[in-house]
PDB file of C-alpha atoms in Angstrom:
ATOM      1  CA  UNK A 235      14.263  -4.003   7.452  1.00  0.00           C
ATOM      2  CA  UNK A 236      10.725  -5.276   7.232  1.00  0.00           C
ATOM      3  CA  UNK A 237       9.784  -8.617   8.702  1.00  0.00           C
ATOM      4  CA  UNK A 238       8.856 -10.159   5.350  1.00  0.00           C
ATOM      5  CA  UNK A 239      12.408  -9.549   4.066  1.00  0.00           C
ATOM      6  CA  UNK A 240      13.564 -12.183   6.587  1.00  0.00           C
ATOM      7  CA  UNK A 241      11.218 -14.852   5.341  1.00  0.00           C
ATOM      8  CA  UNK A 242      12.457 -18.060   3.692  1.00  0.00           C
ATOM      9  CA  UNK A 243      12.109 -18.148  -0.121  1.00  0.00           C
ATOM     10  CA  UNK A 244       9.328 -20.720   0.124  1.00  0.00           C
ATOM     11  CA  UNK A 245       7.399 -18.466   2.502  1.00  0.00           C
ATOM     12  CA  UNK A 246       7.826 -15.504   0.128  1.00  0.00           C
ATOM     13  CA  UNK A 247       6.687 -17.722  -2.766  1.00  0.00           C
ATOM     14  CA  UNK A 248       3.581 -18.778  -0.774  1.00  0.00           C
ATOM     15  CA  UNK A 249       2.818 -15.141   0.025  1.00  0.00           C
ATOM     16  CA  UNK A 250       3.264 -14.135  -3.597  1.00  0.00           C
ATOM     17  CA  UNK A 251       0.913 -16.921  -4.730  1.00  0.00           C
ATOM     18  CA  UNK A 252      -1.704 -15.961  -2.113  1.00  0.00           C
ATOM     19  CA  UNK A 253      -1.505 -12.244  -3.003  1.00  0.00           C
ATOM     20  CA  UNK A 254      -1.549 -12.952  -6.752  1.00  0.00           C
ATOM     21  CA  UNK A 255      -4.763 -14.934  -6.326  1.00  0.00           C
ATOM     22  CA  UNK A 256      -6.529 -13.056  -3.523  1.00  0.00           C
ATOM     23  CA  UNK A 257      -5.178  -9.521  -3.081  1.00  0.00           C
ATOM     24  CA  UNK A 258      -6.145  -6.268  -4.597  1.00  0.00           C
ATOM     25  CA  UNK A 259      -3.282  -4.044  -5.885  1.00  0.00           C
ATOM     26  CA  UNK A 260      -4.570  -0.519  -6.239  1.00  0.00           C
ATOM     27  CA  UNK A 261      -3.772   3.156  -6.348  1.00  0.00           C
ATOM     28  CA  UNK A 262      -5.321   5.628  -3.890  1.00  0.00           C
ATOM     29  CA  UNK A 263      -5.907   8.663  -6.065  1.00  0.00           C
ATOM     30  CA  UNK A 264      -7.499  10.844  -3.373  1.00  0.00           C
ATOM     31  CA  UNK A 265      -6.273  14.398  -3.471  1.00  0.00           C
ATOM     32  CA  UNK A 266      -4.527  15.572  -0.355  1.00  0.00           C
ATOM     33  CA  UNK A 267      -5.225  19.268  -0.932  1.00  0.00           C
ATOM     34  CA  UNK A 268      -8.437  20.680  -2.368  1.00  0.00           C
ATOM     35  CA  UNK A 269      -6.951  24.150  -2.898  1.00  0.00           C
ATOM     36  CA  UNK A 270      -5.576  24.843  -6.305  1.00  0.00           C
ATOM     37  CA  UNK A 271      -2.085  26.348  -6.060  1.00  0.00           C
ATOM     38  CA  UNK A 272      -0.058  26.584  -9.247  1.00  0.00           C
ATOM     39  CA  UNK A 273       3.184  26.613  -7.193  1.00  0.00           C
ATOM     40  CA  UNK A 274       2.468  23.369  -5.419  1.00  0.00           C
ATOM     41  CA  UNK A 275       3.165  19.924  -6.889  1.00  0.00           C
ATOM     42  CA  UNK A 276       1.317  17.284  -4.831  1.00  0.00           C
ATOM     43  CA  UNK A 277       2.851  13.902  -4.165  1.00  0.00           C
ATOM     44  CA  UNK A 278       1.999  11.032  -6.506  1.00  0.00           C
ATOM     45  CA  UNK A 279      -0.962   8.836  -5.503  1.00  0.00           C
ATOM     46  CA  UNK A 280      -0.455   6.235  -2.820  1.00  0.00           C
ATOM     47  CA  UNK A 281       0.188   2.598  -3.836  1.00  0.00           C
ATOM     48  CA  UNK A 282      -1.663   0.076  -1.735  1.00  0.00           C
ATOM     49  CA  UNK A 283      -2.348  -3.632  -1.383  1.00  0.00           C
ATOM     50  CA  UNK A 284      -5.200  -5.252   0.547  1.00  0.00           C
ATOM     51  CA  UNK A 285      -6.208  -8.838   1.081  1.00  0.00           C
ATOM     52  CA  UNK A 286      -9.544  -9.946   2.547  1.00  0.00           C
ATOM     53  CA  UNK A 287     -10.505 -13.489   3.589  1.00  0.00           C
ATOM     54  CA  UNK A 288     -12.736 -15.291   6.027  1.00  0.00           C
ATOM     55  CA  UNK A 289      -9.955 -17.586   7.397  1.00  0.00           C
ATOM     56  CA  UNK A 290      -8.929 -15.780  10.581  1.00  0.00           C
ATOM     57  CA  UNK A 291      -5.826 -17.924  11.290  1.00  0.00           C
ATOM     58  CA  UNK A 292      -4.539 -17.448   7.702  1.00  0.00           C
ATOM     59  CA  UNK A 293      -5.026 -13.705   7.910  1.00  0.00           C
ATOM     60  CA  UNK A 294      -3.251 -13.572  11.256  1.00  0.00           C
ATOM     61  CA  UNK A 295      -0.295 -15.360   9.711  1.00  0.00           C
ATOM     62  CA  UNK A 296      -0.215 -12.895   6.774  1.00  0.00           C
ATOM     63  CA  UNK A 297      -0.481  -9.932   9.152  1.00  0.00           C
ATOM     64  CA  UNK A 298       2.324 -11.298  11.279  1.00  0.00           C
ATOM     65  CA  UNK A 299       4.596 -11.794   8.257  1.00  0.00           C
ATOM     66  CA  UNK A 300       3.793  -8.302   6.969  1.00  0.00           C
ATOM     67  CA  UNK A 301       4.070  -6.587  10.315  1.00  0.00           C
ATOM     68  CA  UNK A 302       0.453  -5.395  10.030  1.00  0.00           C
ATOM     69  CA  UNK A 303      -2.715  -5.781  12.021  1.00  0.00           C
ATOM     70  CA  UNK A 304      -5.832  -7.735  10.992  1.00  0.00           C
ATOM     71  CA  UNK A 305      -8.916  -5.570  10.662  1.00  0.00           C
ATOM     72  CA  UNK A 306     -12.311  -7.204  11.211  1.00  0.00           C
ATOM     73  CA  UNK A 307     -14.727  -5.858   8.641  1.00  0.00           C
ATOM     74  CA  UNK A 308     -18.250  -4.754   9.622  1.00  0.00           C
ATOM     75  CA  UNK A 309     -19.835  -6.705   6.804  1.00  0.00           C
ATOM     76  CA  UNK A 310     -20.436 -10.461   6.658  1.00  0.00           C
ATOM     77  CA  UNK A 311     -20.346 -12.784   3.655  1.00  0.00           C
ATOM     78  CA  UNK A 312     -23.671 -14.102   2.273  1.00  0.00           C
ATOM     79  CA  UNK A 313     -22.950 -17.249   4.316  1.00  0.00           C
ATOM     80  CA  UNK A 314     -22.615 -15.119   7.483  1.00  0.00           C
ATOM     81  CA  UNK A 315     -18.839 -15.402   7.840  1.00  0.00           C
ATOM     82  CA  UNK A 316     -16.708 -12.637   9.312  1.00  0.00           C
ATOM     83  CA  UNK A 317     -14.358 -10.969   6.787  1.00  0.00           C
ATOM     84  CA  UNK A 318     -10.776 -10.097   7.848  1.00  0.00           C
ATOM     85  CA  UNK A 319      -8.531  -7.579   6.015  1.00  0.00           C
ATOM     86  CA  UNK A 320      -4.876  -6.772   6.000  1.00  0.00           C
ATOM     87  CA  UNK A 321      -3.810  -3.474   4.334  1.00  0.00           C
ATOM     88  CA  UNK A 322      -0.460  -2.257   3.193  1.00  0.00           C
ATOM     89  CA  UNK A 323      -0.384   1.485   2.509  1.00  0.00           C
ATOM     90  CA  UNK A 324       2.946   2.810   3.773  1.00  0.00           C
ATOM     91  CA  UNK A 325       4.843   3.733   0.593  1.00  0.00           C
ATOM     92  CA  UNK A 326       8.167   2.271   1.432  1.00  0.00           C
ATOM     93  CA  UNK A 327       6.723  -0.927   2.905  1.00  0.00           C
ATOM     94  CA  UNK A 328       4.518  -1.401  -0.245  1.00  0.00           C
ATOM     95  CA  UNK A 329       7.549  -0.850  -2.457  1.00  0.00           C
ATOM     96  CA  UNK A 330       9.776  -3.365  -0.680  1.00  0.00           C
ATOM     97  CA  UNK A 331       6.983  -5.886  -0.356  1.00  0.00           C
ATOM     98  CA  UNK A 332       6.147  -5.745  -4.073  1.00  0.00           C
ATOM     99  CA  UNK A 333       9.859  -5.966  -4.963  1.00  0.00           C
ATOM    100  CA  UNK A 334      10.086  -8.994  -2.705  1.00  0.00           C
ATOM    101  CA  UNK A 335       7.183 -10.954  -4.194  1.00  0.00           C
ATOM    102  CA  UNK A 336       7.548  -9.860  -7.819  1.00  0.00           C
ATOM    103  CA  UNK A 337      10.019 -12.654  -8.833  1.00  0.00           C
ATOM    104  CA  UNK A 338       7.433 -15.235  -7.667  1.00  0.00           C
ATOM    105  CA  UNK A 339       4.449 -13.688  -9.472  1.00  0.00           C
ATOM    106  CA  UNK A 340       3.381 -15.233 -12.786  1.00  0.00           C
ATOM    107  CA  UNK A 341       1.185 -13.727 -15.466  1.00  0.00           C
ATOM    108  CA  UNK A 342       1.550 -10.473 -17.247  1.00  0.00           C
ATOM    109  CA  UNK A 343      -1.627  -8.931 -15.871  1.00  0.00           C
ATOM    110  CA  UNK A 344      -0.633  -9.175 -12.193  1.00  0.00           C
ATOM    111  CA  UNK A 345       3.004  -8.360 -12.910  1.00  0.00           C
ATOM    112  CA  UNK A 346       1.819  -5.284 -14.797  1.00  0.00           C
ATOM    113  CA  UNK A 347      -0.358  -4.187 -11.839  1.00  0.00           C
ATOM    114  CA  UNK A 348       2.650  -4.604  -9.537  1.00  0.00           C
ATOM    115  CA  UNK A 349       4.994  -2.792 -11.868  1.00  0.00           C
ATOM    116  CA  UNK A 350       2.529   0.125 -12.081  1.00  0.00           C
ATOM    117  CA  UNK A 351       2.591   0.474  -8.307  1.00  0.00           C
ATOM    118  CA  UNK A 352       6.429   0.224  -8.299  1.00  0.00           C
ATOM    119  CA  UNK A 353       6.495   3.038 -10.916  1.00  0.00           C
ATOM    120  CA  UNK A 354       4.361   5.179  -8.560  1.00  0.00           C
ATOM    121  CA  UNK A 355       6.824   4.415  -5.711  1.00  0.00           C
ATOM    122  CA  UNK A 356       9.649   5.651  -7.965  1.00  0.00           C
ATOM    123  CA  UNK A 357       7.637   8.812  -8.815  1.00  0.00           C
ATOM    124  CA  UNK A 358       7.339   9.428  -5.088  1.00  0.00           C
ATOM    125  CA  UNK A 359      11.086   8.998  -4.598  1.00  0.00           C
ATOM    126  CA  UNK A 360      11.663  11.508  -7.397  1.00  0.00           C
ATOM    127  CA  UNK A 361       9.108  13.890  -5.787  1.00  0.00           C
ATOM    128  CA  UNK A 362      11.007  13.657  -2.497  1.00  0.00           C
ATOM    129  CA  UNK A 363      14.379  14.216  -4.221  1.00  0.00           C
ATOM    130  CA  UNK A 364      12.928  17.375  -5.900  1.00  0.00           C
ATOM    131  CA  UNK A 365      12.021  18.797  -2.451  1.00  0.00           C
ATOM    132  CA  UNK A 366       8.429  17.675  -2.438  1.00  0.00           C
ATOM    133  CA  UNK A 367       8.183  17.196   1.298  1.00  0.00           C
ATOM    134  CA  UNK A 368       9.402  20.757   2.174  1.00  0.00           C
ATOM    135  CA  UNK A 369       7.182  22.131  -0.602  1.00  0.00           C
ATOM    136  CA  UNK A 370       4.231  20.234   0.899  1.00  0.00           C
ATOM    137  CA  UNK A 371       4.992  21.667   4.335  1.00  0.00           C
ATOM    138  CA  UNK A 372       5.137  25.206   2.926  1.00  0.00           C
ATOM    139  CA  UNK A 373       1.830  24.583   1.147  1.00  0.00           C
ATOM    140  CA  UNK A 374       0.240  23.308   4.378  1.00  0.00           C
ATOM    141  CA  UNK A 375       1.472  26.346   6.273  1.00  0.00           C
ATOM    142  CA  UNK A 376       0.056  28.687   3.635  1.00  0.00           C
ATOM    143  CA  UNK A 377      -3.314  26.911   3.741  1.00  0.00           C
ATOM    144  CA  UNK A 378      -3.407  27.062   7.560  1.00  0.00           C
ATOM    145  CA  UNK A 379      -2.578  30.744   7.522  1.00  0.00           C
ATOM    146  CA  UNK A 380      -5.322  31.269   4.922  1.00  0.00           C
ATOM    147  CA  UNK A 381      -7.870  29.397   7.029  1.00  0.00           C
ATOM    148  CA  UNK A 382      -6.815  31.346  10.165  1.00  0.00           C
ATOM    149  CA  UNK A 383      -7.531  34.663   8.349  1.00  0.00           C
ATOM    150  CA  UNK A 384     -11.067  33.538   7.515  1.00  0.00           C
TER     151      UNK A 384
END
């Protein structure tokens, strides 16, 4: 169980509002293998959420509630303020977090972005059920053996 699942409904609603207004819901489409192998089905892209703000105490609270760390960004705002970031990229954690805040999110656009990430989470679950993880391990072993021969 993730920490945010234990929050009070008003705390979840507050988080949902903050994330709806300030967070970026996105898909990490980076390819995990650059070698084309017709026998290998790679996992779906990674769903992710990040929030950046200059209010350190607020970001520390968000990080605590999400069970994450606050990352200090190397860049400053035009006013010279430090920027703090909290990322969520672990697939299961992203899925449960999005399911937790979705009932409190208003507006079709944001709800659509969240639903798209949840659909990717379901694709990953289906990939796992179809033996994707063991297939990925075999693929990695083949790639390592190929590199070792070179």
